[in-house]
Amino acid sequence: MGEDMGSALLRNVLEKVGLREPDASDYDDEYADNDEGALGEVHEFPGSTEPEVSEKKEVTEAQSQPQAPVFNRIKTSKPTSYNDAPEIGDSLRDNIPVILNLNYMGKPEGQRMVDFVSGLCFGLEGKLELVGENLFLLTPKGIATVTDQKQTPSFLPSRY
């Protein structure tokens, strides 16, 4: 070996982290000269060991059906101040639908709450729907809602 210990160590480290490909000269050739012959006899078995396939069937990748989340409760929230926002966020993050009644808030805080839940629903890929005057339905991702009325272009009530 014509290289010093430091360069060999550096080469090994670079190979381990993938910054250097091993050279053919890095491998020992001591096993190449080993011609001891066969290790044992090889016996062939009669017949094929492969399972017989009668016909080829087309294989298609299974597509997973999105499972609707199972929930057994809906949270009703009647916040009186913006300080109630974290509780609403926690419920929606835990995949619990929330009915949000903003009739107990003033206009500035109500607008702030609408801004918060809009961002919350967007970030969690949920939905925000106006279901009545100052009444919103917040649903997590994967929950479908069915309405009998077409949504108005703006989800904000006239009060906000």
Tab-separated table of C-alpha atoms in Angstrom:
chain	number	residue	atom	x	y	z
A	1	MET	CA	0.000	0.000	0.000
A	2	GLY	CA	1.595	3.206	-1.134
A	3	GLU	CA	-0.653	5.744	0.619
A	4	ASP	CA	-0.467	7.037	4.137
A	5	MET	CA	-3.069	6.367	6.839
A	6	GLY	CA	-4.550	9.901	6.707
A	7	SER	CA	-5.404	9.833	3.013
A	8	ALA	CA	-6.881	6.330	3.326
A	9	LEU	CA	-9.080	7.533	6.181
A	10	LEU	CA	-10.171	10.604	4.203
A	11	ARG	CA	-10.967	8.429	1.165
A	12	ASN	CA	-13.080	6.073	3.299
A	13	VAL	CA	-15.007	8.956	4.893
A	14	LEU	CA	-15.706	10.544	1.507
A	15	GLU	CA	-16.957	7.197	0.173
A	16	LYS	CA	-19.245	6.687	3.179
A	17	VAL	CA	-20.931	10.071	2.793
A	18	GLY	CA	-21.249	9.615	-0.967
A	19	LEU	CA	-18.837	12.324	-2.081
A	20	ARG	CA	-16.432	9.880	-3.729
A	21	GLU	CA	-16.942	6.712	-5.745
A	22	PRO	CA	-14.684	3.778	-4.830
A	23	ASP	CA	-11.931	3.033	-7.343
A	24	ALA	CA	-11.335	-0.414	-8.767
A	25	SER	CA	-7.892	-0.252	-7.148
A	26	ASP	CA	-9.577	0.015	-3.735
A	27	TYR	CA	-10.657	-3.611	-3.869
A	28	ASP	CA	-8.372	-6.449	-2.845
A	29	ASP	CA	-7.519	-8.896	-5.595
A	30	GLU	CA	-6.608	-11.725	-3.238
A	31	TYR	CA	-9.859	-13.554	-3.945
A	32	ALA	CA	-9.501	-13.344	-7.734
A	33	ASP	CA	-6.769	-16.008	-7.719
A	34	ASN	CA	-8.860	-18.498	-5.717
A	35	ASP	CA	-9.641	-21.372	-8.123
A	36	GLU	CA	-10.543	-24.155	-5.726
A	37	GLY	CA	-13.310	-25.412	-7.990
A	38	ALA	CA	-16.965	-26.095	-7.298
A	39	LEU	CA	-18.153	-26.170	-3.719
A	40	GLY	CA	-20.423	-29.152	-4.248
A	41	GLU	CA	-22.492	-31.074	-6.735
A	42	VAL	CA	-25.463	-29.498	-8.451
A	43	HIS	CA	-28.591	-31.616	-8.783
A	44	GLU	CA	-31.442	-30.773	-11.117
A	45	PHE	CA	-34.947	-31.564	-9.985
A	46	PRO	CA	-37.388	-33.144	-12.411
A	47	GLY	CA	-40.148	-30.787	-13.535
A	48	SER	CA	-40.419	-27.108	-13.002
A	49	THR	CA	-40.490	-25.531	-9.597
A	50	GLU	CA	-42.204	-22.466	-11.034
A	51	PRO	CA	-45.945	-22.270	-10.338
A	52	GLU	CA	-48.066	-22.665	-13.435
A	53	VAL	CA	-50.068	-19.677	-14.556
A	54	SER	CA	-53.139	-20.569	-16.571
A	55	GLU	CA	-53.797	-17.121	-17.977
A	56	LYS	CA	-52.367	-13.700	-17.598
A	57	LYS	CA	-54.655	-11.232	-15.919
A	58	GLU	CA	-54.290	-7.527	-16.284
A	59	VAL	CA	-52.971	-6.046	-13.101
A	60	THR	CA	-54.120	-2.582	-12.181
A	61	GLU	CA	-52.952	-0.502	-9.308
A	62	ALA	CA	-55.476	-0.371	-6.511
A	63	GLN	CA	-56.768	3.110	-6.003
A	64	SER	CA	-57.553	3.931	-2.454
A	65	GLN	CA	-60.965	5.409	-1.928
A	66	PRO	CA	-60.753	8.440	0.297
A	67	GLN	CA	-62.380	7.401	3.525
A	68	ALA	CA	-64.702	9.926	5.074
A	69	PRO	CA	-63.482	10.689	8.559
A	70	VAL	CA	-65.651	9.263	11.267
A	71	PHE	CA	-66.782	11.867	13.728
A	72	ASN	CA	-69.285	11.585	16.491
A	73	ARG	CA	-69.594	15.197	17.539
A	74	ILE	CA	-69.871	18.739	16.281
A	75	LYS	CA	-68.609	21.674	18.304
A	76	THR	CA	-70.866	24.698	18.701
A	77	SER	CA	-69.003	27.893	19.521
A	78	LYS	CA	-70.503	31.222	20.598
A	79	PRO	CA	-67.378	33.329	21.120
A	80	THR	CA	-67.694	36.622	22.932
A	81	SER	CA	-64.137	37.776	22.197
A	82	TYR	CA	-61.205	36.962	19.960
A	83	ASN	CA	-59.603	35.171	22.924
A	84	ASP	CA	-61.908	32.213	22.157
A	85	ALA	CA	-60.172	31.648	18.783
A	86	PRO	CA	-57.621	29.026	19.974
A	87	GLU	CA	-60.413	26.727	21.182
A	88	ILE	CA	-62.043	26.890	17.743
A	89	GLY	CA	-58.697	26.206	16.064
A	90	ASP	CA	-57.996	23.225	18.325
A	91	SER	CA	-61.360	21.653	17.517
A	92	LEU	CA	-60.957	22.026	13.764
A	93	ARG	CA	-57.365	20.773	13.917
A	94	ASP	CA	-58.686	17.680	15.741
A	95	ASN	CA	-61.086	17.083	12.790
A	96	ILE	CA	-64.142	18.229	14.706
A	97	PRO	CA	-66.587	20.337	12.648
A	98	VAL	CA	-67.464	23.664	14.280
A	99	ILE	CA	-70.635	25.735	14.098
A	100	LEU	CA	-69.515	29.293	14.752
A	101	ASN	CA	-72.129	31.785	15.958
A	102	LEU	CA	-70.779	35.346	15.790
A	103	ASN	CA	-73.953	37.022	17.110
A	104	TYR	CA	-72.286	37.545	20.495
A	105	MET	CA	-69.345	39.585	19.142
A	106	GLY	CA	-68.982	43.174	18.029
A	107	LYS	CA	-68.251	43.989	14.391
A	108	PRO	CA	-64.446	44.569	14.693
A	109	GLU	CA	-63.820	41.402	16.692
A	110	GLY	CA	-66.261	39.469	14.515
A	111	GLN	CA	-64.330	40.489	11.402
A	112	ARG	CA	-61.093	39.495	13.096
A	113	MET	CA	-62.593	36.092	13.981
A	114	VAL	CA	-63.783	35.591	10.390
A	115	ASP	CA	-60.266	36.404	9.179
A	116	PHE	CA	-58.821	33.904	11.647
A	117	VAL	CA	-61.160	31.029	10.767
A	118	SER	CA	-60.732	31.752	7.036
A	119	GLY	CA	-56.978	31.302	7.363
A	120	LEU	CA	-57.480	28.310	9.624
A	121	CYS	CA	-59.745	26.559	7.117
A	122	PHE	CA	-57.384	27.372	4.261
A	123	GLY	CA	-54.341	26.097	6.161
A	124	LEU	CA	-56.048	22.857	7.190
A	125	GLU	CA	-57.637	22.398	3.729
A	126	GLY	CA	-61.092	22.586	5.269
A	127	LYS	CA	-64.160	24.605	4.322
A	128	LEU	CA	-65.836	27.706	5.667
A	129	GLU	CA	-69.510	28.122	4.792
A	130	LEU	CA	-72.015	30.787	5.700
A	131	VAL	CA	-75.135	28.954	6.868
A	132	GLY	CA	-77.072	31.856	8.366
A	133	GLU	CA	-76.700	35.447	9.435
A	134	ASN	CA	-73.437	35.571	11.415
A	135	LEU	CA	-73.466	31.769	11.524
A	136	PHE	CA	-70.648	29.749	9.930
A	137	LEU	CA	-69.906	26.063	9.468
A	138	LEU	CA	-66.221	25.117	9.619
A	139	THR	CA	-65.510	21.628	8.335
A	140	PRO	CA	-62.192	19.775	8.297
A	141	LYS	CA	-60.699	18.277	5.165
A	142	GLY	CA	-62.682	15.311	3.879
A	143	ILE	CA	-66.067	16.302	5.327
A	144	ALA	CA	-68.670	16.910	2.646
A	145	THR	CA	-71.632	19.175	3.256
A	146	VAL	CA	-74.878	19.180	1.328
A	147	THR	CA	-76.895	22.374	1.021
A	148	ASP	CA	-80.261	23.051	-0.509
A	149	GLN	CA	-79.395	26.660	-1.343
A	150	LYS	CA	-76.708	28.080	-3.549
A	151	GLN	CA	-73.953	29.907	-1.644
A	152	THR	CA	-73.854	33.667	-1.979
A	153	PRO	CA	-70.769	35.056	-3.751
A	154	SER	CA	-69.443	36.535	-0.523
A	155	PHE	CA	-69.273	34.432	2.600
A	156	LEU	CA	-69.299	37.516	4.797
A	157	PRO	CA	-72.629	38.520	6.281
A	158	SER	CA	-73.811	42.062	5.763
A	159	ARG	CA	-72.895	42.905	9.343
A	160	TYR	CA	-69.193	42.159	8.693
